[in-house]
Amino acid sequence: MKYSMILGAALCALGAMAEVEPSYVTEWTTTTVTDWTIVTITKTITVTPTSAATSTTTSVPEPTSVPATQAKVQDTAPAAAAETEAAVESVSTAAPSSTVESTSTVIAEQPEATTWSSAWSSTWSTTQAATTETAAQSTATASSTQTAANAYQSNVLYSHNVHRANHSSPDVAWSSDLESSAQVLASRCVYEHDTSINGGGYGQNIGYGTSADEVAVMISNLMYNDEMGYFENLYGQATPDMTLFEKWGHFSQIVWKGTTEVGCATVDCPSLGNVDSASSVPFTVCNYSPAGNYDGEYADNVLKPLGNPVWSAS
């Protein structure tokens, strides 16, 4: 796996010239949203929804709009760079309700990290065959594709749950609905967030530059291992100091106790909008529900580590 470095800024302006720049990003709205080539940039969005008497969470089936708070997430990886953007949601009250108010999202950049990409979602179709041999080949193709998809899902889930367990958070399960929304966005091949697809109401991480086979590298090594230390003095605080949010925003979404589902998709784009590249670029999107990173709820959702052995993807 290769790594590179680059700095990026703004939701729609990232990458370096003539090089495929991996990146990962996280953002939040009433929903939260989180995203290696030869360069890296991370962006984080913090959205703070407010309502009359209640605050909303991204778990609401039909959230309307949510005010957002901006935050930058910066990942640094030696001799490597990846862009990730995470959408993080900030809510005025500790108990999210069923209503979501106006939303305002700001994306900040996170330089230097390592990303993941490569298309695991290549589609396959079976063709009616006139011979038994053709039918057998078609079946083998379908089986191979399904196996690849299952391996991808397993890597995503393990790289989340191995760390969530260290923070006393329950395992997240795979959501085909969140995967479907992620697939729609990734297939557009434009490096940007969109948490309104299929009704929205979820958090989101996006990244590019690393193959799907290495999705665990971004989630585990970059978002968790590289960021965990920055949150060391913030455990137990309902509303922690957000000054360094860009350095730990991905980590907090990964271990957020209230999040129960995740769904990701990776598409190999011939070219990726908002990113300068001389070759195809893998674009990955991960959606989370309910979204994490709500102001006033960190103490209950980001718990101190138990001291389990550190796990890194390779």
Short mmCIF file of C-alpha atoms in Angstrom, two decimals:
data_model
loop_
_atom_site.label_atom_id
_atom_site.label_comp_id
_atom_site.label_asym_id
_atom_site.label_seq_id
_atom_site.Cartn_x
_atom_site.Cartn_y
_atom_site.Cartn_z
CA MET A 1 0.00 0.00 0.00
CA LYS A 2 1.26 3.41 -0.89
CA TYR A 3 0.98 6.62 0.97
CA SER A 4 1.52 10.23 0.01
CA MET A 5 1.03 13.67 1.45
CA ILE A 6 -1.08 16.66 0.60
CA LEU A 7 -3.11 19.34 2.18
CA GLY A 8 -6.58 20.24 1.16
CA ALA A 9 -9.23 22.74 2.08
CA ALA A 10 -12.96 23.17 1.67
CA LEU A 11 -15.54 20.49 0.95
CA CYS A 12 -15.21 20.83 -2.79
CA ALA A 13 -11.49 21.68 -3.22
CA LEU A 14 -8.95 18.99 -2.34
CA GLY A 15 -5.97 17.04 -3.61
CA ALA A 16 -2.66 17.67 -5.40
CA MET A 17 -1.78 18.07 -9.08
CA ALA A 18 -0.99 14.97 -11.16
CA GLU A 19 -1.20 12.68 -8.17
CA VAL A 20 -4.06 10.58 -6.84
CA GLU A 21 -4.59 11.98 -3.41
CA PRO A 22 -6.18 9.72 -0.87
CA SER A 23 -8.18 11.31 1.83
CA TYR A 24 -10.72 10.65 4.43
CA VAL A 25 -13.38 12.92 5.82
CA THR A 26 -15.94 13.09 8.57
CA GLU A 27 -18.86 15.45 8.90
CA TRP A 28 -21.94 15.87 10.96
CA THR A 29 -25.30 17.41 10.68
CA THR A 30 -28.36 16.30 12.60
CA THR A 31 -26.50 13.52 11.19
CA THR A 32 -22.80 12.91 11.50
CA VAL A 33 -20.52 12.38 8.60
CA THR A 34 -16.78 10.97 8.52
CA ASP A 35 -13.69 10.43 5.04
CA TRP A 36 -3.93 7.66 0.73
CA THR A 37 -2.59 8.23 -2.30
CA ILE A 38 0.46 10.11 -2.50
CA VAL A 39 -1.09 12.76 -0.21
CA THR A 40 -3.75 13.20 2.56
CA ILE A 41 -6.29 15.67 3.77
CA THR A 42 -9.01 15.34 6.34
CA LYS A 43 -12.12 17.38 6.65
CA THR A 44 -14.59 17.39 9.42
CA ILE A 45 -17.99 18.92 9.63
CA THR A 46 -19.76 19.65 12.84
CA VAL A 47 -23.43 20.35 12.63
CA THR A 48 -25.41 21.54 15.61
CA PRO A 49 -29.15 21.14 15.23
CA THR A 50 -31.36 23.11 17.57
CA SER A 51 -35.04 22.95 18.20
CA ALA A 52 -37.59 24.63 20.42
CA ALA A 53 -37.72 22.11 23.22
CA THR A 54 -35.89 19.13 21.92
CA SER A 55 -32.73 18.25 20.04
CA THR A 56 -32.58 15.69 17.35
CA THR A 57 -30.35 12.79 16.55
CA THR A 58 -29.52 11.31 13.23
CA SER A 59 -31.40 8.19 14.16
CA VAL A 60 -34.66 9.96 13.33
CA PRO A 61 -36.14 8.48 10.17
CA GLU A 62 -37.05 11.81 8.61
CA PRO A 63 -34.94 14.63 9.96
CA THR A 64 -35.56 17.97 8.32
CA SER A 65 -32.56 20.23 8.55
CA VAL A 66 -29.96 20.70 11.23
CA PRO A 67 -27.70 23.62 12.13
CA ALA A 68 -24.11 22.64 12.01
CA THR A 69 -20.91 23.59 13.75
CA GLN A 70 -17.65 23.54 11.87
CA ALA A 71 -14.66 21.58 12.96
CA LYS A 72 -11.45 20.47 11.28
CA VAL A 73 -9.92 17.09 11.59
CA GLN A 74 -6.27 16.67 10.82
CA ASP A 75 -4.64 13.28 10.51
CA THR A 76 -0.91 12.92 10.24
CA ALA A 77 0.76 9.77 9.02
CA PRO A 78 4.51 9.58 8.39
CA ALA A 79 5.30 9.35 4.70
CA ALA A 80 1.64 9.06 3.93
CA ALA A 81 -1.40 11.15 3.26
CA ALA A 82 -5.07 10.49 3.20
CA GLU A 83 -8.12 12.61 3.06
CA THR A 84 -11.00 11.89 5.31
CA GLU A 85 -13.98 13.94 6.05
CA ALA A 86 -16.29 13.28 8.92
CA ALA A 87 -19.63 14.79 9.50
CA VAL A 88 -20.26 15.30 13.15
CA GLU A 89 -23.44 16.43 14.71
CA SER A 90 -23.72 18.84 17.57
CA VAL A 91 -27.01 19.05 19.44
CA SER A 92 -28.17 21.56 22.03
CA THR A 93 -29.68 19.03 24.41
CA ALA A 94 -28.58 15.62 25.68
CA ALA A 95 -31.73 13.87 24.58
CA PRO A 96 -32.33 13.95 20.81
CA SER A 97 -35.97 14.10 19.78
CA SER A 98 -37.88 13.19 16.70
CA THR A 99 -37.65 16.64 15.15
CA VAL A 100 -34.72 18.18 13.34
CA GLU A 101 -34.31 21.87 12.69
CA SER A 102 -32.46 23.92 10.07
CA THR A 103 -29.02 22.72 9.16
CA SER A 104 -25.81 24.54 8.36
CA THR A 105 -22.80 22.45 7.50
CA VAL A 106 -19.18 23.51 7.33
CA ILE A 107 -16.38 21.27 6.22
CA ALA A 108 -12.85 21.72 7.44
CA GLU A 109 -9.74 20.16 6.15
CA GLN A 110 -7.55 17.59 7.69
CA PRO A 111 -4.15 17.19 6.12
CA GLU A 112 -1.95 14.18 6.07
CA ALA A 113 -3.17 10.69 6.56
CA THR A 114 -3.61 7.57 4.57
CA THR A 115 -6.74 6.55 2.82
CA TRP A 116 -8.33 3.59 1.27
CA SER A 117 -10.01 2.97 -1.98
CA SER A 118 -10.53 0.60 -4.83
CA ALA A 119 -13.79 -0.73 -6.04
CA TRP A 120 -15.25 -3.71 -4.30
CA SER A 121 -18.68 -2.99 -5.61
CA SER A 122 -18.09 -3.92 -9.22
CA THR A 123 -21.38 -5.32 -10.39
CA TRP A 124 -21.92 -8.62 -12.10
CA SER A 125 -24.77 -10.04 -14.05
CA THR A 126 -25.65 -13.54 -15.05
CA THR A 127 -26.44 -14.24 -18.66
CA GLN A 128 -28.77 -17.01 -19.72
CA ALA A 129 -26.42 -19.67 -21.03
CA ALA A 130 -27.12 -22.29 -23.58
CA THR A 131 -24.68 -24.67 -22.02
CA THR A 132 -24.00 -26.04 -18.58
CA GLU A 133 -20.46 -24.66 -18.76
CA THR A 134 -21.69 -21.08 -19.23
CA ALA A 135 -24.11 -21.45 -16.34
CA ALA A 136 -21.34 -22.76 -14.13
CA GLN A 137 -19.10 -19.82 -15.01
CA SER A 138 -21.89 -17.40 -14.22
CA THR A 139 -22.47 -19.02 -10.85
CA ALA A 140 -18.76 -18.87 -10.05
CA THR A 141 -18.68 -15.16 -10.88
CA ALA A 142 -21.64 -14.45 -8.64
CA SER A 143 -20.11 -16.44 -5.82
CA SER A 144 -16.80 -14.60 -6.16
CA THR A 145 -18.50 -11.20 -6.08
CA GLN A 146 -20.56 -12.11 -3.03
CA THR A 147 -17.43 -13.32 -1.26
CA ALA A 148 -15.67 -10.03 -1.96
CA ALA A 149 -18.64 -8.06 -0.65
CA ASN A 150 -18.79 -10.16 2.50
CA ALA A 151 -15.05 -9.67 3.09
CA TYR A 152 -15.44 -5.91 2.70
CA GLN A 153 -18.28 -5.79 5.20
CA SER A 154 -16.34 -7.95 7.63
CA ASN A 155 -13.31 -5.64 7.45
CA VAL A 156 -15.44 -2.57 8.03
CA LEU A 157 -17.25 -4.11 10.98
CA TYR A 158 -14.15 -5.57 12.62
CA SER A 159 -12.13 -2.36 12.33
CA HIS A 160 -14.95 -0.58 14.15
CA ASN A 161 -15.94 -3.16 16.73
CA VAL A 162 -12.44 -4.13 17.87
CA HIS A 163 -11.99 -0.54 19.04
CA ARG A 164 -15.53 0.03 20.24
CA ALA A 165 -15.07 -2.89 22.63
CA ASN A 166 -12.08 -1.09 24.14
CA HIS A 167 -14.43 1.76 25.05
CA SER A 168 -17.28 -0.36 26.39
CA SER A 169 -19.43 0.36 23.34
CA PRO A 170 -21.60 -2.37 21.79
CA ASP A 171 -20.80 -3.71 18.32
CA VAL A 172 -22.24 -1.91 15.32
CA ALA A 173 -24.12 -3.98 12.76
CA TRP A 174 -24.08 -3.72 8.97
CA SER A 175 -26.94 -1.73 7.48
CA SER A 176 -27.89 -2.38 3.86
CA ASP A 177 -29.85 0.88 3.86
CA LEU A 178 -26.81 2.91 4.92
CA GLU A 179 -24.74 0.96 2.39
CA SER A 180 -27.23 1.81 -0.34
CA SER A 181 -27.05 5.53 0.43
CA ALA A 182 -23.25 5.33 0.52
CA GLN A 183 -23.24 3.57 -2.86
CA VAL A 184 -25.32 6.32 -4.45
CA LEU A 185 -22.91 9.02 -3.30
CA ALA A 186 -19.74 7.07 -4.13
CA SER A 187 -21.06 6.31 -7.63
CA ARG A 188 -21.30 10.01 -8.42
CA CYS A 189 -17.49 10.14 -8.32
CA VAL A 190 -17.49 13.65 -6.88
CA TYR A 191 -15.57 14.11 -3.65
CA GLU A 192 -18.15 15.73 -1.42
CA HIS A 193 -20.63 14.96 1.34
CA ASP A 194 -24.33 14.39 0.93
CA THR A 195 -26.31 13.18 3.91
CA SER A 196 -29.71 13.79 2.36
CA ILE A 197 -29.76 10.67 0.16
CA ASN A 198 -32.63 8.31 0.92
CA GLY A 199 -33.98 10.58 3.62
CA GLY A 200 -30.72 11.35 5.38
CA GLY A 201 -30.56 11.20 9.16
CA TYR A 202 -27.12 9.59 9.40
CA GLY A 203 -23.49 10.48 9.99
CA GLN A 204 -20.98 10.16 7.16
CA ASN A 205 -17.27 9.54 6.50
CA ILE A 206 -15.74 9.80 3.06
CA GLY A 207 -12.26 9.02 1.80
CA TYR A 208 -10.29 8.27 -1.35
CA GLY A 209 -6.98 6.83 -2.43
CA THR A 210 -6.89 3.38 -0.80
CA SER A 211 -8.24 0.10 -2.06
CA ALA A 212 -11.32 -1.45 -0.55
CA ASP A 213 -9.13 -4.31 0.61
CA GLU A 214 -7.44 -1.80 2.91
CA VAL A 215 -10.50 -0.05 4.26
CA ALA A 216 -9.48 -1.16 7.75
CA VAL A 217 -6.27 0.86 7.45
CA MET A 218 -8.17 4.11 7.30
CA ILE A 219 -10.74 3.23 9.93
CA SER A 220 -8.43 1.57 12.43
CA ASN A 221 -4.96 3.02 11.87
CA LEU A 222 -5.77 6.58 10.84
CA MET A 223 -9.09 7.42 12.40
CA TYR A 224 -8.75 5.49 15.64
CA ASN A 225 -5.09 4.82 16.48
CA ASP A 226 -3.81 8.19 15.22
CA GLU A 227 -6.55 10.22 16.92
CA MET A 228 -7.22 8.45 20.21
CA GLY A 229 -4.41 10.22 22.08
CA TYR A 230 -5.87 13.67 21.40
CA PHE A 231 -8.97 12.81 23.41
CA GLU A 232 -7.03 11.57 26.44
CA ASN A 233 -7.87 14.52 28.70
CA LEU A 234 -11.46 14.93 27.54
CA TYR A 235 -13.10 11.76 28.87
CA GLY A 236 -15.97 12.46 31.21
CA GLN A 237 -16.75 15.87 29.71
CA ALA A 238 -20.23 16.19 28.27
CA THR A 239 -19.16 19.11 26.09
CA PRO A 240 -15.38 18.90 25.60
CA ASP A 241 -13.18 21.68 24.28
CA MET A 242 -13.56 21.53 20.49
CA THR A 243 -10.29 23.35 19.75
CA LEU A 244 -8.63 20.13 18.60
CA PHE A 245 -11.76 18.50 17.28
CA GLU A 246 -10.11 18.08 13.90
CA LYS A 247 -7.65 15.75 15.56
CA TRP A 248 -10.12 13.43 17.30
CA GLY A 249 -13.48 13.78 15.54
CA HIS A 250 -13.18 10.52 13.59
CA PHE A 251 -12.12 8.61 16.68
CA SER A 252 -15.12 9.77 18.66
CA GLN A 253 -17.57 8.73 15.92
CA ILE A 254 -16.02 5.28 15.67
CA VAL A 255 -16.45 4.57 19.39
CA TRP A 256 -19.67 6.57 19.91
CA LYS A 257 -21.73 4.31 22.12
CA GLY A 258 -25.07 5.42 20.70
CA THR A 259 -24.19 4.48 17.11
CA THR A 260 -25.57 1.05 16.27
CA GLU A 261 -25.20 0.67 12.48
CA VAL A 262 -22.73 1.38 9.70
CA GLY A 263 -22.84 0.91 5.93
CA CYS A 264 -20.03 1.65 3.47
CA ALA A 265 -19.38 1.50 -0.27
CA THR A 266 -16.26 1.97 -2.41
CA VAL A 267 -16.33 2.82 -6.11
CA ASP A 268 -13.33 2.99 -8.46
CA CYS A 269 -13.83 6.30 -10.26
CA PRO A 270 -12.14 6.97 -13.64
CA SER A 271 -11.77 10.50 -12.29
CA LEU A 272 -12.91 12.05 -9.03
CA GLY A 273 -14.57 15.44 -8.97
CA ASN A 274 -12.92 18.04 -6.71
CA VAL A 275 -9.71 16.01 -6.78
CA ASP A 276 -6.85 16.35 -9.28
CA SER A 277 -5.63 12.96 -10.41
CA ALA A 278 -3.90 11.41 -13.40
CA SER A 279 -5.48 8.01 -12.94
CA SER A 280 -8.56 6.34 -11.53
CA VAL A 281 -9.32 7.00 -7.88
CA PRO A 282 -11.20 4.77 -5.43
CA PHE A 283 -13.84 6.73 -3.52
CA THR A 284 -15.29 5.36 -0.28
CA VAL A 285 -18.28 6.50 1.73
CA CYS A 286 -19.35 5.25 5.17
CA ASN A 287 -22.64 6.22 6.81
CA TYR A 288 -23.45 5.90 10.52
CA SER A 289 -26.70 5.71 12.43
CA PRO A 290 -27.49 7.16 14.81
CA ALA A 291 -24.87 9.83 14.18
CA GLY A 292 -22.38 10.60 16.93
CA ASN A 293 -20.50 13.65 18.21
CA TYR A 294 -23.43 15.43 19.80
CA ASP A 295 -22.58 18.32 22.10
CA GLY A 296 -23.54 17.55 25.64
CA GLU A 297 -23.41 13.78 25.10
CA TYR A 298 -19.69 12.96 24.90
CA ALA A 299 -19.40 11.87 28.54
CA ASP A 300 -22.02 9.17 28.02
CA ASN A 301 -20.89 8.04 24.56
CA VAL A 302 -17.08 8.29 24.46
CA LEU A 303 -15.91 6.22 27.42
CA LYS A 304 -12.37 5.72 28.71
CA PRO A 305 -10.48 2.81 27.10
CA LEU A 306 -10.24 -0.45 29.02
CA GLY A 307 -6.60 -0.87 28.04
CA ASN A 308 -7.06 -3.61 25.47
CA PRO A 309 -4.05 -4.34 23.20
CA VAL A 310 -3.78 -1.88 20.32
CA TRP A 311 -4.88 -3.38 17.00
CA SER A 312 -3.61 -2.07 13.67
CA ALA A 313 -4.62 -3.12 10.18
CA SER A 314 -1.91 -4.15 7.77
#
